[in-house]
Coordinates of C-alpha atoms in Angstrom, one line a residue:
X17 CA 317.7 -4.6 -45.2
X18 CA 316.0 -8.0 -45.3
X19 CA 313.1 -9.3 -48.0
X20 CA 311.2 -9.0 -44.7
X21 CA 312.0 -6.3 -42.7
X22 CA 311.0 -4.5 -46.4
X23 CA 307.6 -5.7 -45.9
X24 CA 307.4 -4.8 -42.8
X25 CA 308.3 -1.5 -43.1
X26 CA 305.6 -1.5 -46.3
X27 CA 302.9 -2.5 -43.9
X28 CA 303.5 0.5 -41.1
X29 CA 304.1 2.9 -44.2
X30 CA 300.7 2.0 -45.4
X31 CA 299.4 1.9 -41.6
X32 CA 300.5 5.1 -41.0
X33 CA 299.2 6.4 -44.4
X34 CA 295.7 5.1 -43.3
X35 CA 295.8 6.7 -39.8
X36 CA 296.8 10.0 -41.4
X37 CA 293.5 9.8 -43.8
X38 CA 291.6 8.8 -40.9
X39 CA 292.4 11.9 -39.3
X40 CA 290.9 14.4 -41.9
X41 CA 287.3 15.0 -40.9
X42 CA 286.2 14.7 -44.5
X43 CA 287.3 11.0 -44.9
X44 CA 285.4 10.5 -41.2
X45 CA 281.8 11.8 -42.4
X46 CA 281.7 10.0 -45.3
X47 CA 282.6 6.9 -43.3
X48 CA 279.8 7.8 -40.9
X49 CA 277.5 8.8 -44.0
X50 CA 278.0 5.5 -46.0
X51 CA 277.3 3.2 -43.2
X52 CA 274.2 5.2 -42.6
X53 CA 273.3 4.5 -46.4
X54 CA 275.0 1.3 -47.0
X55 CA 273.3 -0.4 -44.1
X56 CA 270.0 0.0 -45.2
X57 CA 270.8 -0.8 -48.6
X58 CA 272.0 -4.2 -47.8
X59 CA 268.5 -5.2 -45.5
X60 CA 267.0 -3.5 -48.8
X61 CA 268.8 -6.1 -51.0
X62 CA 268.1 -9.5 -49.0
X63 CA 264.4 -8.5 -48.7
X64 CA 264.0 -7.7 -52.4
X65 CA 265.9 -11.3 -53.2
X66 CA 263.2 -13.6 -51.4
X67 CA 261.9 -16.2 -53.5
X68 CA 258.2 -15.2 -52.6
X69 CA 258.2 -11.8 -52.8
X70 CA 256.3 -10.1 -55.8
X71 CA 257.3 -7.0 -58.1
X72 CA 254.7 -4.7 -56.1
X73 CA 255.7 -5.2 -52.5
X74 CA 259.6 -5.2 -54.2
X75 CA 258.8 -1.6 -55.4
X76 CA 257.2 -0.3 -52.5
X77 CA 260.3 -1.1 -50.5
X78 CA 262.2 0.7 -52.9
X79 CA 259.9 3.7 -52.8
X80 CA 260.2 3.5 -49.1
X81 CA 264.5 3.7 -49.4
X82 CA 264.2 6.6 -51.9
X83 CA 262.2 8.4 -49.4
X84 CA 264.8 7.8 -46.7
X85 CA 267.5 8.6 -48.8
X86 CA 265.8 12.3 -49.7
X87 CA 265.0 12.4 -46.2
X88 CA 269.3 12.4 -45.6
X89 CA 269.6 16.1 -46.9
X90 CA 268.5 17.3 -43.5
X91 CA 270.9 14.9 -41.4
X92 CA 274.1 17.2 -42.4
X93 CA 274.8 18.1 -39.1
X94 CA 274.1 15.2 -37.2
X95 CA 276.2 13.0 -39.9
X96 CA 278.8 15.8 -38.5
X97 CA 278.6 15.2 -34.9
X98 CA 278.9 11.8 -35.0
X99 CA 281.4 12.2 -37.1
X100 CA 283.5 14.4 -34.5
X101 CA 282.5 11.2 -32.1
X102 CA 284.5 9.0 -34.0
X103 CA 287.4 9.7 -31.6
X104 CA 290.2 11.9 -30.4
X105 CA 292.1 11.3 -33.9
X106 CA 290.1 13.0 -35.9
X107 CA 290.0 16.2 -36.8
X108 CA 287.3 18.8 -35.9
X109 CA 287.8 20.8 -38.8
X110 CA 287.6 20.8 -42.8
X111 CA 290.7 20.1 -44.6
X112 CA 289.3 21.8 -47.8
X113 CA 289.4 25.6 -47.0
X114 CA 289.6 26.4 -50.9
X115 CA 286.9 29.4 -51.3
X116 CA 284.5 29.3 -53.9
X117 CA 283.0 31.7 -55.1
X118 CA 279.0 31.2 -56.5
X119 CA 276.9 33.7 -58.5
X120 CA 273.1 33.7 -58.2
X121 CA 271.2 35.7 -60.6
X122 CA 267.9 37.0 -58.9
X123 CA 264.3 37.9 -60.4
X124 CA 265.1 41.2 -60.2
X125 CA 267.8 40.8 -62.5
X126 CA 270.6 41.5 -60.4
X127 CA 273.4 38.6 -58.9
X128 CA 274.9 38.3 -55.6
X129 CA 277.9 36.6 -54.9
X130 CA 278.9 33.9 -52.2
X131 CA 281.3 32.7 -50.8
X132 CA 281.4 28.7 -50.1
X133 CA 284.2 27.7 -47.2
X134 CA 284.1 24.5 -45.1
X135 CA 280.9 22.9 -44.3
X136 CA 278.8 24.7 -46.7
X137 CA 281.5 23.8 -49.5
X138 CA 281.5 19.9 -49.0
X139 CA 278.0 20.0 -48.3
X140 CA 277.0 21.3 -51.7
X141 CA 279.6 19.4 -53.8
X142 CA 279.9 16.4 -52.0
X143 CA 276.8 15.3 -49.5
X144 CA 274.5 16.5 -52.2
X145 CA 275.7 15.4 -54.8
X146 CA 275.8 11.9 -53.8
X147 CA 272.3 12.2 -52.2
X148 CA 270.7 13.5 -55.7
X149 CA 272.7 10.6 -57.5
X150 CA 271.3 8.4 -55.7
X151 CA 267.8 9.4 -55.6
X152 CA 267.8 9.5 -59.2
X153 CA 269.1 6.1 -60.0
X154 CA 266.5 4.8 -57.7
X155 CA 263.7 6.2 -59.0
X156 CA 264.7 4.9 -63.0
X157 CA 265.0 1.4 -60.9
X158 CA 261.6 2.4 -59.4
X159 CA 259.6 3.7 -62.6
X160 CA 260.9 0.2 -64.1
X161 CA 259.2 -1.6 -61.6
X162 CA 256.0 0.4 -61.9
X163 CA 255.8 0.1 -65.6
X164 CA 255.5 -3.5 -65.2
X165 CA 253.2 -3.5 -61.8
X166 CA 250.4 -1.2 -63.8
X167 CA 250.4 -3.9 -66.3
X168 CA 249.4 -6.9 -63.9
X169 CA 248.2 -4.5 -60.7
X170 CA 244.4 -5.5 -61.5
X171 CA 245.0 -9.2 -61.0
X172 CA 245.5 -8.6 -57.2
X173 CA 242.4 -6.1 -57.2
X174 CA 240.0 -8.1 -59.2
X175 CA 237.5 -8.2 -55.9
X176 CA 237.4 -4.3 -56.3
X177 CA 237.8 -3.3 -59.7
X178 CA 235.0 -2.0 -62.1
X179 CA 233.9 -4.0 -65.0
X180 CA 234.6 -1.4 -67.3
X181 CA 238.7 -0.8 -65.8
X182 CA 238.4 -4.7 -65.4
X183 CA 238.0 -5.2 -69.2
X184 CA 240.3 -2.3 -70.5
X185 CA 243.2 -3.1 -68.1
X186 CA 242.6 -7.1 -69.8
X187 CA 242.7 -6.1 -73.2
X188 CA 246.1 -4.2 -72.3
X189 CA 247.7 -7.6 -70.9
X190 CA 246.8 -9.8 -74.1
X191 CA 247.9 -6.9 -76.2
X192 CA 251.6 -7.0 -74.3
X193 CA 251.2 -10.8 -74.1
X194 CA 249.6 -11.8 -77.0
X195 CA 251.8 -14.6 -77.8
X196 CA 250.5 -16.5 -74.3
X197 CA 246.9 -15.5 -73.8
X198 CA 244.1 -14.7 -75.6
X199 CA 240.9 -13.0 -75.1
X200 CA 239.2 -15.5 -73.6
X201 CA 241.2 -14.5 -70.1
X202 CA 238.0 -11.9 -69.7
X203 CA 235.5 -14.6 -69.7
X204 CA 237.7 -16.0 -67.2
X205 CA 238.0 -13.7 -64.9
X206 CA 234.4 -12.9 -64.7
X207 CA 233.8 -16.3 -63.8
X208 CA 236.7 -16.2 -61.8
X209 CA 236.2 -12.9 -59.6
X210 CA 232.8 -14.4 -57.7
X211 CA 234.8 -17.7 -56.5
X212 CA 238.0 -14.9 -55.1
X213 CA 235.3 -13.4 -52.9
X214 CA 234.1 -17.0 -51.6
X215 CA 237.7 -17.5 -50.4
X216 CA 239.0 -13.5 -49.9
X217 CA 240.3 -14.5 -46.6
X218 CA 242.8 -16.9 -47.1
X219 CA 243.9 -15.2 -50.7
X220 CA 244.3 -11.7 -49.8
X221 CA 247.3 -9.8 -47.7
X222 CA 246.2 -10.0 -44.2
X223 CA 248.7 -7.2 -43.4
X224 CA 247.6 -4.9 -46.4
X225 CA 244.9 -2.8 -45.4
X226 CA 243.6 -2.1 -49.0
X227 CA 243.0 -6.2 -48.8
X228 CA 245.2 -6.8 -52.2
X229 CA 245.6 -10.2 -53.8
X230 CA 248.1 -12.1 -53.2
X231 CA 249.3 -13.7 -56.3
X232 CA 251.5 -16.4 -55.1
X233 CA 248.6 -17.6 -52.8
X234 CA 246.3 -17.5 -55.8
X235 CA 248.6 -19.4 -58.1
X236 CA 248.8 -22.1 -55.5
X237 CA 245.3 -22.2 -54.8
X238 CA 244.4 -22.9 -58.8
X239 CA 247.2 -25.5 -58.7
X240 CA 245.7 -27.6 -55.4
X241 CA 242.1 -27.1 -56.4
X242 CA 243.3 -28.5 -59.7
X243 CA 241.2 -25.3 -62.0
X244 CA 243.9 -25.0 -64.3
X245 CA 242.2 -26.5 -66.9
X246 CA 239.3 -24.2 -66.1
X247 CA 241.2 -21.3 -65.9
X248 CA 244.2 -21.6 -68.5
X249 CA 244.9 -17.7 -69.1
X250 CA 244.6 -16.5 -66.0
X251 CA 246.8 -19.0 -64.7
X252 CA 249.6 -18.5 -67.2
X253 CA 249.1 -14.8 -66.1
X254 CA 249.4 -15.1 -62.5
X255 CA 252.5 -17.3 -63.0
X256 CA 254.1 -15.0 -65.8
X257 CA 253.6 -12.5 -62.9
X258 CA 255.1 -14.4 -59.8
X259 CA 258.2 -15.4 -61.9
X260 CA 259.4 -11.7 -63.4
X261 CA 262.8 -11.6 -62.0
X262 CA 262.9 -8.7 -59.6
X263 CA 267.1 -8.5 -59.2
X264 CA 269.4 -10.7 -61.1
X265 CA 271.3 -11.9 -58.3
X266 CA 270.5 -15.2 -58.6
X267 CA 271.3 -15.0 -62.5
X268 CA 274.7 -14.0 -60.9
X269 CA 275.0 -16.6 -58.6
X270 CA 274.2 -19.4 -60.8
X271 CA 276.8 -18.0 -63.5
X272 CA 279.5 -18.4 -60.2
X273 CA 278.4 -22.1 -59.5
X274 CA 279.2 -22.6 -62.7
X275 CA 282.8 -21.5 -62.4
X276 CA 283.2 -23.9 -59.1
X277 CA 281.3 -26.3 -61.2
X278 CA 283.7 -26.6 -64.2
X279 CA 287.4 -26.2 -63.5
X280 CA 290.6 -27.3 -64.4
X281 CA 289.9 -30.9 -63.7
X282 CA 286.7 -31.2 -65.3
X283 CA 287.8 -29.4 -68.9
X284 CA 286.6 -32.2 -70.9
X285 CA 282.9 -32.6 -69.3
X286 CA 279.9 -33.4 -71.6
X287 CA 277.1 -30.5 -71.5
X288 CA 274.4 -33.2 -69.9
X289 CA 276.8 -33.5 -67.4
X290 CA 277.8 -30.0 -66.5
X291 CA 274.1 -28.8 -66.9
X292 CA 273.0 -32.0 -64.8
X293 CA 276.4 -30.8 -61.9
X294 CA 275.4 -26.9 -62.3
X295 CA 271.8 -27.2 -61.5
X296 CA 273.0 -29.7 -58.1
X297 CA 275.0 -26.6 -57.1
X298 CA 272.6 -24.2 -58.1
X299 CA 269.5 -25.8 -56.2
X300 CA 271.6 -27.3 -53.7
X301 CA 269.4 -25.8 -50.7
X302 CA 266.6 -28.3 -52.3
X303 CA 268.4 -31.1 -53.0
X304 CA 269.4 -31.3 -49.3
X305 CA 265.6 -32.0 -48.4
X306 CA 265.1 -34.7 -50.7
X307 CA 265.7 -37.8 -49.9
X308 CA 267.5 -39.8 -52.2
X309 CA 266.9 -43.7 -50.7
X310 CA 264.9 -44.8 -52.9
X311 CA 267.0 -43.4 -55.8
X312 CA 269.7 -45.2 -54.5
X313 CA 268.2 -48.7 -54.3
X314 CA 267.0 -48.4 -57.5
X315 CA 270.3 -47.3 -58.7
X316 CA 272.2 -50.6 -57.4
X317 CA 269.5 -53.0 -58.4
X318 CA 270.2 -51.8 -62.3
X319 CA 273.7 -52.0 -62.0
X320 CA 274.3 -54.9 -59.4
X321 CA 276.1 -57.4 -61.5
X322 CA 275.8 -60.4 -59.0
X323 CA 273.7 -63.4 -60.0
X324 CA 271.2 -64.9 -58.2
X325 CA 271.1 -68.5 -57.9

């Protein structure tokens, strides 16, 4: 037999050994159950990546996919019926008819034992299993986010908040960040809450009924109106806010540009130049609006070496 007849006959051995685990209705649920989970989780994971997005609406919309995830545990069937749907191929039936045999102790003091065959068996050690995994790894991601949200939560209700929670939810923030602000953020925001109410409308969350702050806006809006000088803490606070990485995807991506960046050919780049090269790639999306014209000229009048006469 040939180099590639071999192959071949690799490639249908493997085709065939695909097909077969196709067939077994165990390996058809989960493919029905993943894409039910997986599919959300990717929408989940582009929304949570926008650049102006901030660390409370992130951790609501991760509240909101624990919730569907729990919500799972009473799909069992229908994750089964579609997985019957699949097609003709697939088996109707469990492949794992192993018994296994449970025993519950009651308050009374005395046990009963049962039986676990079939569906019953792969629902407790496999569809719930993975449901409770992954509940619980969301919710550590989840308590993560809200440690840092109750730390900065009163800057997007300052229009609503009580002096007294006002000042003790202040002194927190300087205590966690006393290295960039100082007390004199209170005096600040005092002066700073009547002038929010002046311009509530155009700073809060139109589509957030509780009328929150939006932090981003309000950044911007001390920038423009040039009150930085005016309001030094509370701007450093707002922008230490707005920039807390939510995901470190783009920590991941930029690390990749840099492998593109610096290859074989370029071994013996300088470290101006690769940070200069990496940071092209990594903000190539803004570099494409910019126009560069001007740069250019000025570029060829320094080095044009033709005299004038």
């Amino acid at each position: 037999m040939s180099e590639d007849e071999s192959q071949k006959a690799d490639v249908r051995q493997e085709a065939r050994s695909l097909a077969k685990k196709l067939t077994v209705f165990e390996n058809a649920f989960m493919i029905v159950f993943w894409y039910s989970i997986l599919s959300r989780f990717d929408i989940v994971s582009k929304y949570i990546q926008k650049v102006e997005l901030d660390l409370c609406a992130a951790n609501d919309m991760l509240v909101s996919l624990i919730g569907f995830v729990q919500n799972l545990r009473d799909d069992f069937s229908k994750f089964e019926k579609e997985a019957e749907n699949l097609g003709d191929f697939v088996v109707k039936e469990y492949a794992d008819k192993i018994k296994r045999k449970i025993t519950k102790k009651l308050p009374d003091g005395t046990t009963v034992n049962e039986e676990l065959t079939g569906a019953n068996k792969f629902k407790v050690d496999t569809f719930y299993t993975i449901i409770d995994k992954l509940t619980v790894e969301l919710k550590k991601r989840s308590e993560a986010y809200s440690n840092v949200v109750g730390i900065f939560d009163f800057l997007m209700k300052l229009h609503v908040m009580e002096d007294n929670f006002l000042e003790s939810k202040t002194k927190r923030l300087v205590e966690i960040y006393g290295c960039d602000l100082i007390e004199d953020i209170l005096i600040e925001i005092k002066q700073f809450v009547p002038l929010v109410k002046m311009h509530i409308d155009s700073l809060s969350n139109q589509a957030d009924a509780a009328g929150t702050l939006n932090p981003l806006k309000i950044l911007n809006w001390i920038v423009k109106g040039d009150m930085i000088d005016v309001f030094p803490n509370l701007y450093v606070a707002y922008r230490i806010y707005v920039t807390i990485p939510i995901a470190n995807c783009e920590a991941e991506r930029s690390f990749s540009a840099l492998k593109r960046v610096k290859d074989v050919f370029r071994a013996n780049m300088s470290d101006d130049r690769l940070s200069a090269l990496a940071r092209l790639k990594i903000e190539s999306q803004l570099f494409r609006t910019i126009d560069f014209n001007d740069l250019i000229e000025n570029f060829v009048a320094e080095k044009c070496r033709k005299k004038i006469f």
